[in-house]
């Protein structure tokens, strides 16, 4: 592709697509960050994004023609705008992550609360049973009615705890099923978090930083590369206009060589070339002008010598 005369178009399209995507994500992220003036922030951020790309192109094209103050200020401004764009992209991706995990985190928190409540009820149930057992054991063996009365007092409390446990366990089962469905959206993050032995937020932040590190800087570099391709293409056009014979490609040169006439027409042209060579290399004498003697050849001279005029010396 690098040898294609349309390669600069691919560079331009790539630069436009990546820079446009980065600008859109950044503008949206900054607008969400300053949601009180959403429209104003969108206009301001869009203008800065366009200015950043134009500034980078200007620096590349006119670096040797501007003063040091312009070089320093415009370079710093471009770098700062890259960081601002990256911050906007970070805000956009963070907001998307929070939207995807909001319901998941809500259900996870509710599940943790239910599990803590179940654990507390289990402890209360054990405590009541131990208290009942101690109270019964302190009574004499013949106090059957008193023991029955104690059990009648404790049993309702234990039954109430059992009912609450059943309700909470049922709710926990429903939440676990919902978490399976909700976790599909953040399943890869959960898997990576388990793989690296950390929490989901840390894994997501790490990948967001990787994305913003290559996103907008790559867009700016592609814009500069597109300017470089356009400048080189302009130089090639000027060179081809100054030397039109260099416009042909290698394929075209081979086509010219192998498309020369052959056959009878080629032989005629070869004869014409030989005529020119004979005329220019023999003092104006032509090989067709042959001096043929009228007398018969001498039998004693079987090897006649040619003359300078193209005839044959017989004697």
Short mmCIF file of C-alpha atoms in Angstrom, two decimals:
data_model
loop_
_atom_site.label_atom_id
_atom_site.label_comp_id
_atom_site.label_asym_id
_atom_site.label_seq_id
_atom_site.Cartn_x
_atom_site.Cartn_y
_atom_site.Cartn_z
CA UNK A 1 0.00 0.00 0.00
CA UNK A 2 2.92 2.36 0.68
CA UNK A 3 3.80 2.38 -3.04
CA UNK A 4 0.26 3.27 -4.04
CA UNK A 5 -0.31 6.78 -5.30
CA UNK A 6 -3.52 6.85 -3.25
CA UNK A 7 -1.86 5.98 0.06
CA UNK A 8 -2.13 9.60 1.23
CA UNK A 9 -5.92 9.25 1.00
CA UNK A 10 -5.83 6.33 3.44
CA UNK A 11 -3.69 8.40 5.81
CA UNK A 12 -6.16 11.27 5.60
CA UNK A 13 -9.18 9.04 6.19
CA UNK A 14 -7.52 7.36 9.17
CA UNK A 15 -6.55 10.71 10.65
CA UNK A 16 -10.06 12.07 10.13
CA UNK A 17 -11.76 9.02 11.67
CA UNK A 18 -9.51 8.74 14.73
CA UNK A 19 -9.36 12.49 15.35
CA UNK A 20 -13.13 12.78 14.91
CA UNK A 21 -13.80 9.92 17.31
CA UNK A 22 -11.41 11.33 19.91
CA UNK A 23 -12.98 14.75 19.58
CA UNK A 24 -16.52 13.41 19.94
CA UNK A 25 -15.69 11.37 23.04
CA UNK A 26 -13.73 14.22 24.59
CA UNK A 27 -16.41 16.84 23.93
CA UNK A 28 -19.10 14.60 25.41
CA UNK A 29 -16.96 13.78 28.44
CA UNK A 30 -16.16 17.44 29.15
CA UNK A 31 -19.80 18.41 28.65
CA UNK A 32 -20.87 15.77 31.19
CA UNK A 33 -18.23 17.04 33.59
CA UNK A 34 -19.59 20.60 33.31
CA UNK A 35 -23.21 19.64 32.77
CA UNK A 36 -24.45 23.00 34.06
CA UNK A 37 -23.41 24.62 30.74
CA UNK A 38 -23.66 21.66 28.39
CA UNK A 39 -24.09 23.55 25.07
CA UNK A 40 -21.41 26.12 25.89
CA UNK A 41 -18.90 23.45 26.80
CA UNK A 42 -19.66 21.52 23.60
CA UNK A 43 -18.99 24.63 21.48
CA UNK A 44 -15.81 25.52 23.38
CA UNK A 45 -14.40 21.98 23.33
CA UNK A 46 -15.19 21.55 19.63
CA UNK A 47 -13.37 24.78 18.78
CA UNK A 48 -10.34 23.70 20.80
CA UNK A 49 -10.26 20.30 19.10
CA UNK A 50 -10.27 21.88 15.65
CA UNK A 51 -7.67 24.44 16.73
CA UNK A 52 -5.41 21.70 18.06
CA UNK A 53 -5.32 19.85 14.72
CA UNK A 54 -4.80 23.06 12.72
CA UNK A 55 -2.02 24.13 15.09
CA UNK A 56 -0.22 20.80 14.70
CA UNK A 57 -0.46 21.07 10.90
CA UNK A 58 0.75 24.68 10.97
CA UNK A 59 3.77 23.79 13.11
CA UNK A 60 4.78 21.02 10.74
CA UNK A 61 4.41 23.12 7.59
CA UNK A 62 5.89 26.41 8.80
CA UNK A 63 8.33 25.36 11.52
CA UNK A 64 11.31 26.95 9.74
CA UNK A 65 9.40 30.16 9.00
CA UNK A 66 8.04 31.17 12.44
CA UNK A 67 9.85 32.72 15.42
CA UNK A 68 10.80 30.92 18.62
CA UNK A 69 7.90 32.37 20.64
CA UNK A 70 5.35 30.93 18.22
CA UNK A 71 7.13 27.57 18.25
CA UNK A 72 7.21 27.35 22.05
CA UNK A 73 3.69 28.62 22.70
CA UNK A 74 1.95 26.64 19.96
CA UNK A 75 3.82 23.45 20.88
CA UNK A 76 2.87 23.80 24.56
CA UNK A 77 -0.72 24.64 23.61
CA UNK A 78 -0.95 21.53 21.41
CA UNK A 79 0.42 19.28 24.18
CA UNK A 80 -1.94 20.79 26.78
CA UNK A 81 -4.90 20.33 24.44
CA UNK A 82 -3.90 16.68 23.96
CA UNK A 83 -4.04 16.24 27.75
CA UNK A 84 -7.43 18.01 27.89
CA UNK A 85 -8.77 15.75 25.15
CA UNK A 86 -7.44 12.71 26.99
CA UNK A 87 -9.12 13.91 30.18
CA UNK A 88 -12.41 14.28 28.32
CA UNK A 89 -12.06 10.76 26.90
CA UNK A 90 -11.34 9.48 30.41
CA UNK A 91 -14.53 11.16 31.65
CA UNK A 92 -16.57 9.68 28.82
CA UNK A 93 -15.29 6.13 29.36
CA UNK A 94 -15.63 6.43 33.13
CA UNK A 95 -19.23 7.55 32.75
CA UNK A 96 -19.93 4.64 30.40
CA UNK A 97 -18.36 2.22 32.89
CA UNK A 98 -20.39 3.60 35.77
CA UNK A 99 -23.58 3.35 33.71
CA UNK A 100 -22.84 -0.28 32.91
CA UNK A 101 -21.96 -1.22 36.50
CA UNK A 102 -24.44 0.95 38.40
CA UNK A 103 -27.14 -1.70 38.56
CA UNK A 104 -24.54 -4.39 39.18
CA UNK A 105 -23.03 -2.51 42.10
CA UNK A 106 -26.47 -1.72 43.48
CA UNK A 107 -27.45 -5.38 43.44
CA UNK A 108 -24.08 -6.41 44.87
CA UNK A 109 -24.46 -3.98 47.77
CA UNK A 110 -27.98 -5.20 48.45
CA UNK A 111 -26.76 -8.80 48.37
CA UNK A 112 -24.01 -8.04 50.90
CA UNK A 113 -26.58 -6.40 53.20
CA UNK A 114 -28.88 -9.43 52.99
CA UNK A 115 -26.01 -11.81 53.70
CA UNK A 116 -25.05 -9.81 56.77
CA UNK A 117 -28.66 -9.88 57.96
CA UNK A 118 -28.85 -13.66 57.42
CA UNK A 119 -25.65 -14.11 59.40
CA UNK A 120 -27.02 -11.99 62.25
CA UNK A 121 -30.28 -13.93 62.36
CA UNK A 122 -28.38 -17.21 62.44
CA UNK A 123 -26.43 -15.96 65.45
CA UNK A 124 -29.66 -14.83 67.18
CA UNK A 125 -31.22 -18.23 66.59
CA UNK A 126 -28.23 -20.03 68.07
CA UNK A 127 -28.22 -17.68 71.04
CA UNK A 128 -31.92 -18.27 71.78
CA UNK A 129 -31.49 -22.03 71.59
CA UNK A 130 -28.50 -21.94 73.92
CA UNK A 131 -30.36 -19.66 76.33
CA UNK A 132 -33.37 -22.00 76.32
CA UNK A 133 -31.16 -25.02 76.91
CA UNK A 134 -29.42 -23.35 79.84
CA UNK A 135 -32.75 -22.24 81.38
CA UNK A 136 -34.21 -25.73 81.08
CA UNK A 137 -31.11 -27.38 82.54
CA UNK A 138 -31.22 -25.15 85.61
CA UNK A 139 -34.70 -26.39 86.52
CA UNK A 140 -35.11 -29.60 88.53
CA UNK A 141 -36.11 -32.73 86.74
CA UNK A 142 -39.60 -32.76 88.20
CA UNK A 143 -40.38 -29.22 86.96
CA UNK A 144 -41.91 -30.47 83.77
CA UNK A 145 -44.58 -27.78 83.54
CA UNK A 146 -42.00 -25.02 84.03
CA UNK A 147 -39.80 -26.47 81.34
CA UNK A 148 -42.73 -26.65 78.96
CA UNK A 149 -43.56 -23.04 79.79
CA UNK A 150 -40.01 -21.97 78.95
CA UNK A 151 -40.13 -23.74 75.62
CA UNK A 152 -43.48 -22.11 74.83
CA UNK A 153 -41.94 -18.72 75.56
CA UNK A 154 -38.85 -19.25 73.39
CA UNK A 155 -40.39 -21.12 70.47
CA UNK A 156 -42.29 -18.16 68.98
CA UNK A 157 -39.09 -16.12 68.88
CA UNK A 158 -37.19 -18.94 67.23
CA UNK A 159 -39.99 -19.48 64.71
CA UNK A 160 -40.00 -15.77 63.86
CA UNK A 161 -36.28 -15.87 63.24
CA UNK A 162 -36.71 -18.93 61.05
CA UNK A 163 -39.36 -17.17 58.97
CA UNK A 164 -37.14 -14.14 58.51
CA UNK A 165 -34.28 -16.38 57.49
CA UNK A 166 -36.41 -18.05 54.85
CA UNK A 167 -37.51 -14.68 53.44
CA UNK A 168 -33.96 -13.32 53.29
CA UNK A 169 -32.58 -16.48 51.72
CA UNK A 170 -35.26 -16.34 49.04
CA UNK A 171 -34.40 -12.69 48.35
CA UNK A 172 -30.71 -13.58 48.20
CA UNK A 173 -31.39 -16.29 45.62
CA UNK A 174 -33.34 -13.85 43.44
CA UNK A 175 -30.55 -11.28 43.65
CA UNK A 176 -27.93 -13.84 42.69
CA UNK A 177 -29.96 -14.71 39.58
CA UNK A 178 -30.25 -11.02 38.71
CA UNK A 179 -26.52 -10.57 39.21
CA UNK A 180 -25.82 -13.30 36.70
CA UNK A 181 -27.87 -11.42 34.08
CA UNK A 182 -26.46 -8.01 34.98
CA UNK A 183 -22.91 -9.31 35.21
CA UNK A 184 -22.89 -10.11 31.48
CA UNK A 185 -22.23 -6.42 30.77
CA UNK A 186 -19.21 -6.31 33.07
CA UNK A 187 -18.24 -9.95 32.77
CA UNK A 188 -14.84 -9.33 31.10
CA UNK A 189 -13.91 -6.80 33.78
CA UNK A 190 -14.87 -9.27 36.50
CA UNK A 191 -12.81 -12.01 34.84
CA UNK A 192 -9.76 -9.74 34.50
CA UNK A 193 -10.12 -8.57 38.08
CA UNK A 194 -10.09 -12.18 39.27
CA UNK A 195 -7.13 -12.99 37.00
CA UNK A 196 -4.96 -10.18 38.36
CA UNK A 197 -6.24 -10.55 41.90
CA UNK A 198 -7.64 -7.02 42.21
CA UNK A 199 -10.96 -5.20 42.11
CA UNK A 200 -12.95 -4.27 39.01
CA UNK A 201 -12.41 -0.50 39.33
CA UNK A 202 -8.63 -0.86 39.23
CA UNK A 203 -8.73 -3.02 36.10
CA UNK A 204 -11.07 -0.62 34.29
CA UNK A 205 -8.95 2.42 35.20
CA UNK A 206 -5.85 0.67 33.89
CA UNK A 207 -7.43 -0.03 30.50
CA UNK A 208 -8.85 3.49 30.26
CA UNK A 209 -5.37 4.94 30.80
CA UNK A 210 -3.99 2.68 28.06
CA UNK A 211 -6.67 3.87 25.63
CA UNK A 212 -6.19 7.58 26.29
CA UNK A 213 -2.41 7.18 26.03
CA UNK A 214 -2.64 6.11 22.37
CA UNK A 215 -5.94 7.65 21.24
CA UNK A 216 -5.51 11.40 20.81
CA UNK A 217 -1.70 11.40 20.37
CA UNK A 218 -2.13 8.97 17.48
CA UNK A 219 -4.76 11.26 15.93
CA UNK A 220 -2.38 14.24 16.05
CA UNK A 221 0.51 12.21 14.60
CA UNK A 222 -1.68 10.98 11.74
CA UNK A 223 -2.68 14.57 10.94
CA UNK A 224 1.01 15.49 10.77
CA UNK A 225 1.69 12.41 8.61
CA UNK A 226 -1.10 13.48 6.25
CA UNK A 227 0.48 16.92 5.87
CA UNK A 228 3.82 15.28 5.15
CA UNK A 229 2.23 13.04 2.50
CA UNK A 230 0.57 16.04 0.85
CA UNK A 231 3.84 17.98 0.77
CA UNK A 232 5.73 15.04 -0.75
CA UNK A 233 2.98 14.53 -3.31
CA UNK A 234 3.23 18.20 -4.31
CA UNK A 235 6.98 17.81 -4.80
CA UNK A 236 6.46 14.72 -6.96
CA UNK A 237 3.95 16.59 -9.15
CA UNK A 238 6.40 19.45 -9.69
CA UNK A 239 9.16 17.00 -10.55
CA UNK A 240 6.95 15.14 -13.00
CA UNK A 241 5.98 18.40 -14.68
CA UNK A 242 9.64 19.34 -15.05
CA UNK A 243 10.55 15.87 -16.39
CA UNK A 244 7.51 14.42 -18.17
CA UNK A 245 9.46 11.36 -19.32
CA UNK A 246 9.71 10.24 -15.69
CA UNK A 247 5.97 10.01 -15.32
CA UNK A 248 5.88 6.47 -16.73
CA UNK A 249 5.91 3.64 -14.25
CA UNK A 250 8.10 0.55 -14.57
CA UNK A 251 5.12 -1.40 -15.89
CA UNK A 252 4.54 1.18 -18.60
CA UNK A 253 8.20 1.07 -19.65
CA UNK A 254 8.05 -2.71 -19.98
CA UNK A 255 4.83 -2.41 -21.96
CA UNK A 256 6.54 0.01 -24.39
CA UNK A 257 9.47 -2.37 -24.85
CA UNK A 258 7.41 -5.48 -25.52
CA UNK A 259 4.78 -3.73 -27.62
CA UNK A 260 7.20 -2.91 -30.46
CA UNK A 261 6.06 -4.18 -33.90
CA UNK A 262 7.15 -7.70 -34.87
CA UNK A 263 6.66 -9.92 -37.91
CA UNK A 264 6.78 -8.59 -41.45
CA UNK A 265 6.42 -4.96 -40.39
CA UNK A 266 9.30 -5.39 -37.96
CA UNK A 267 11.50 -6.86 -40.67
CA UNK A 268 10.77 -3.93 -42.93
CA UNK A 269 11.75 -1.51 -40.21
CA UNK A 270 14.95 -3.54 -39.56
CA UNK A 271 15.83 -3.26 -43.29
CA UNK A 272 15.31 0.47 -43.12
CA UNK A 273 17.65 0.69 -40.14
CA UNK A 274 20.31 -1.33 -42.01
CA UNK A 275 19.99 1.00 -44.99
CA UNK A 276 20.74 3.95 -42.74
CA UNK A 277 23.69 2.17 -41.14
CA UNK A 278 25.07 1.20 -44.55
CA UNK A 279 24.74 4.71 -45.89
CA UNK A 280 26.34 6.39 -42.89
CA UNK A 281 29.19 3.92 -42.39
CA UNK A 282 30.48 3.33 -45.94
CA UNK A 283 31.25 6.81 -47.34
CA UNK A 284 27.84 7.16 -48.86
CA UNK A 285 28.00 3.77 -50.50
CA UNK A 286 24.97 1.52 -50.24
CA UNK A 287 25.10 -2.22 -49.93
CA UNK A 288 22.37 -2.56 -52.50
CA UNK A 289 24.66 -1.08 -55.17
CA UNK A 290 26.46 -4.28 -56.16
CA UNK A 291 28.89 -4.25 -59.11
CA UNK A 292 28.05 -7.43 -60.96
CA UNK A 293 30.58 -8.24 -63.75
CA UNK A 294 29.26 -9.04 -67.18
CA UNK A 295 32.00 -11.57 -67.97
CA UNK A 296 31.85 -15.08 -66.55
CA UNK A 297 33.90 -15.98 -63.53
CA UNK A 298 37.41 -17.22 -64.04
CA UNK A 299 37.63 -20.93 -63.45
CA UNK A 300 41.26 -20.50 -62.28
CA UNK A 301 40.13 -18.11 -59.52
CA UNK A 302 37.56 -20.04 -57.48
CA UNK A 303 37.75 -17.53 -54.56
CA UNK A 304 36.93 -14.10 -55.92
CA UNK A 305 37.60 -11.11 -53.61
CA UNK A 306 34.97 -8.44 -53.03
CA UNK A 307 35.76 -4.91 -54.09
CA UNK A 308 35.42 -1.80 -51.96
CA UNK A 309 32.36 -0.81 -53.95
CA UNK A 310 30.54 -3.98 -53.14
CA UNK A 311 31.47 -5.80 -56.38
CA UNK A 312 33.61 -8.91 -56.90
CA UNK A 313 37.14 -8.91 -58.19
CA UNK A 314 37.44 -11.77 -60.64
CA UNK A 315 41.08 -11.34 -61.59
#
